[in-house]
Coordinates of C-alpha atoms in Angstrom, one line a residue:
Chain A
X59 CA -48.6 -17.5 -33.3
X60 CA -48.4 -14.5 -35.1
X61 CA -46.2 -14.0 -37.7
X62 CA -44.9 -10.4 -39.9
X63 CA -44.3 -11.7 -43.5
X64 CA -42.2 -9.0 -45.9
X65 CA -43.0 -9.0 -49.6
X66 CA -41.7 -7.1 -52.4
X67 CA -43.7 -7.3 -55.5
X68 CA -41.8 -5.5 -58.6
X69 CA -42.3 -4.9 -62.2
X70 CA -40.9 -7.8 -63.9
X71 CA -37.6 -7.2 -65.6
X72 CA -38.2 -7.2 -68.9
X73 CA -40.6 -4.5 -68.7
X74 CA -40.4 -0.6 -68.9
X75 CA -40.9 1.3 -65.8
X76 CA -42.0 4.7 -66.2
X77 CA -42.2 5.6 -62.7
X78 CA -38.8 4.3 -62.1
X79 CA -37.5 6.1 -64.9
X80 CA -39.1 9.4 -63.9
X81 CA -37.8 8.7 -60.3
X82 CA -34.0 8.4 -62.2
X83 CA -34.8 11.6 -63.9
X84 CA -35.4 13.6 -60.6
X85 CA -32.6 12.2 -58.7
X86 CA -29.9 13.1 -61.4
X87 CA -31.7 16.4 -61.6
X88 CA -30.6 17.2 -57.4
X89 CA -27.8 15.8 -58.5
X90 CA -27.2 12.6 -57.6
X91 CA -25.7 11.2 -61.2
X92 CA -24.1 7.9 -59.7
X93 CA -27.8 6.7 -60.0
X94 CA -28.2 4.0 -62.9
X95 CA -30.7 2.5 -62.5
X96 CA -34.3 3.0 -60.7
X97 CA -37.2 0.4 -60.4
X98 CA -40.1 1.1 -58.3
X99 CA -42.7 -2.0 -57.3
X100 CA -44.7 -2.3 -53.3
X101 CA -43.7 -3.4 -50.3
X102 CA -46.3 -5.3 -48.2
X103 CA -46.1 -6.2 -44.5
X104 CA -48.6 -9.0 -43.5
X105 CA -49.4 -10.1 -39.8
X106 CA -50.8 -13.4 -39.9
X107 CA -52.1 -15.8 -37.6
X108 CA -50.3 -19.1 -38.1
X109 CA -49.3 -22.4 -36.3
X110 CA -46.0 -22.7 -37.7
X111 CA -43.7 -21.4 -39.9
X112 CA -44.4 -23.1 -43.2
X113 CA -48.3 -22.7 -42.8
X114 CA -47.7 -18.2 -42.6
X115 CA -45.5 -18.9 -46.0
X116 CA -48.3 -21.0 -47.5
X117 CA -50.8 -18.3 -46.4
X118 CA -48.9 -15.3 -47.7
X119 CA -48.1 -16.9 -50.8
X120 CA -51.9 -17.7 -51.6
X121 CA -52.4 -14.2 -50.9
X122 CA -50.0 -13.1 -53.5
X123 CA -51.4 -15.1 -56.0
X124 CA -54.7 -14.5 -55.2
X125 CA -54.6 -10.9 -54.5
X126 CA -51.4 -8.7 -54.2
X127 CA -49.0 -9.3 -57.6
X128 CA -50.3 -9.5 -61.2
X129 CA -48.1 -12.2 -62.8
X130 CA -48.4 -10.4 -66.3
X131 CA -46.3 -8.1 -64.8
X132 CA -45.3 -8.6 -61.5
X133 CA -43.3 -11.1 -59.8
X134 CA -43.0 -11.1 -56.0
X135 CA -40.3 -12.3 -53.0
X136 CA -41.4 -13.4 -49.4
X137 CA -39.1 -13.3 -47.3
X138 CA -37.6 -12.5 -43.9
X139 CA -40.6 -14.0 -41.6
X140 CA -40.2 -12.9 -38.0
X141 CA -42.5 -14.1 -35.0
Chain B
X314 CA -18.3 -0.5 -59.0
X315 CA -22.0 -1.5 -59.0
X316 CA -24.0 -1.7 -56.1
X317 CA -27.7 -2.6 -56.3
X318 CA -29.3 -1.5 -53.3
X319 CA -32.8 -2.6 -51.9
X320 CA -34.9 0.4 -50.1
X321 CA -38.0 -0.2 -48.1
X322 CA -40.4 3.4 -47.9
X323 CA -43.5 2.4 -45.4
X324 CA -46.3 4.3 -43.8
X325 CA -45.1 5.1 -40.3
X326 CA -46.6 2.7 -37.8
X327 CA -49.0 5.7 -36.3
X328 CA -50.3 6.1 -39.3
X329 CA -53.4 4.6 -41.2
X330 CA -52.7 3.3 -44.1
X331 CA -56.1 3.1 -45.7
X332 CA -54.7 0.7 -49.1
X333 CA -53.6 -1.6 -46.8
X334 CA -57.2 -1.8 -45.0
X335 CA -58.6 -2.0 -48.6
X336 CA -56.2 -5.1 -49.3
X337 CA -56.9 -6.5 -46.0
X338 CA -60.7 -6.6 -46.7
X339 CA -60.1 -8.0 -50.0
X340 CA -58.4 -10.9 -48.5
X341 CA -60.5 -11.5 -45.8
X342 CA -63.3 -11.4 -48.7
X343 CA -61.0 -14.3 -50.6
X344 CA -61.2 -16.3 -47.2
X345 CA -57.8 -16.0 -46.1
X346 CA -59.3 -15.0 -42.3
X347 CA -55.8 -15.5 -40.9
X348 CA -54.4 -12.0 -42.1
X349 CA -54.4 -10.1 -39.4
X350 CA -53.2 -6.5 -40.5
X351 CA -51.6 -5.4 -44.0
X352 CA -49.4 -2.2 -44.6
X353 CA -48.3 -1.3 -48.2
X354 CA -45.2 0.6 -48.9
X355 CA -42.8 1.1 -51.7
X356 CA -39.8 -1.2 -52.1
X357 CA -37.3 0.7 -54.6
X358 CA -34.2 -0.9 -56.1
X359 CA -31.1 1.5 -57.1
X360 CA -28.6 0.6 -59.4
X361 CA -25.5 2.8 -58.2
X362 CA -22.1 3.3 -59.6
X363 CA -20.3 3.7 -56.6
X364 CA -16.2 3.5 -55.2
X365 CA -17.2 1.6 -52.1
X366 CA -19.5 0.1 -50.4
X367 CA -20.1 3.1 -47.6
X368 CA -20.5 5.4 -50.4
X369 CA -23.1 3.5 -52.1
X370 CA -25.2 3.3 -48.9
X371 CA -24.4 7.0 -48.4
X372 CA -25.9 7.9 -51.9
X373 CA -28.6 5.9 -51.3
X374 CA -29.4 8.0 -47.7
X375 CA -29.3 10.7 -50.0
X376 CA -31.5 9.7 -52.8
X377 CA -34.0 8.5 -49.8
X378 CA -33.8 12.0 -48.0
X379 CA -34.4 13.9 -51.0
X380 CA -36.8 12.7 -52.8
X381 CA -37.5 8.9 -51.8
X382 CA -39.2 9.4 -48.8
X383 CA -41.3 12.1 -47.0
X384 CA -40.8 12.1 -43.0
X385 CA -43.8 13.1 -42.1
X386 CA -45.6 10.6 -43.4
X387 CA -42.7 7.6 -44.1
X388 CA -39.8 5.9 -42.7
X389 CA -37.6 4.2 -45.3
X390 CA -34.8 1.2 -44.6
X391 CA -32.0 0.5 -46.9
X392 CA -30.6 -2.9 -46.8
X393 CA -29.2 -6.0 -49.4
X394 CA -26.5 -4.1 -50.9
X395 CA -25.3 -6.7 -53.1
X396 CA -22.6 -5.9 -56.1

């Protein structure tokens, strides 16, 4: 079956994030000043070929520690995992 | 009040996205055959002072229209608003 796995992979909390912060800067520059706060990390969509459920989480989560989050400064979420 | 709102800016679905082919060979290289397809996007996470919930998810909209995300190349999903 073939599954689409969401994953967010952020810059771990207790780190700076420039690109989040010059994000803040631009959007209370048009104006927006209710922002606080801005932290910027990927989204990844996998489609994955699996035969049940727990075998697509298993897959995807190899994959994120093999490949797609650095956990020096990165953690990651899967979640929402539709058919 | 403080919202924190979760946005999700992808690659629209017509488009290549030639990281996520990159990824995809990487992982297919790592032996994980059963990944079919991989799209990356951003996933950005606002900290808003906002009255209500509606208004929250309005600045976001905002934020996402002006600067966020570029239509011609991205669609973006706001979702999780959590207090």
């Amino acid at each position: 079956m073939i599954y689409n796995i969401q994953i967010k992979v952020m810059p771990l909390k207790e780190l700076l994030d420039p690109q989040g912060k010059a994000v803040l800067g631009g959007l209370q520059n048009l104006g927006l000043s209710q922002v606080l706060d801005v932290r910027i990390g990927k989204h990844i969509t996998l489609q994955l070929d699996a035969a049940s459920e727990k075998e697509a989480r298993d897959q995807a989560e190899q994959a994120c520690k093999k490949l797609l989050a650095n956990p020096v400064m990165e953690f990651y979420e899967i979640g929402l995992i539709g058919q």
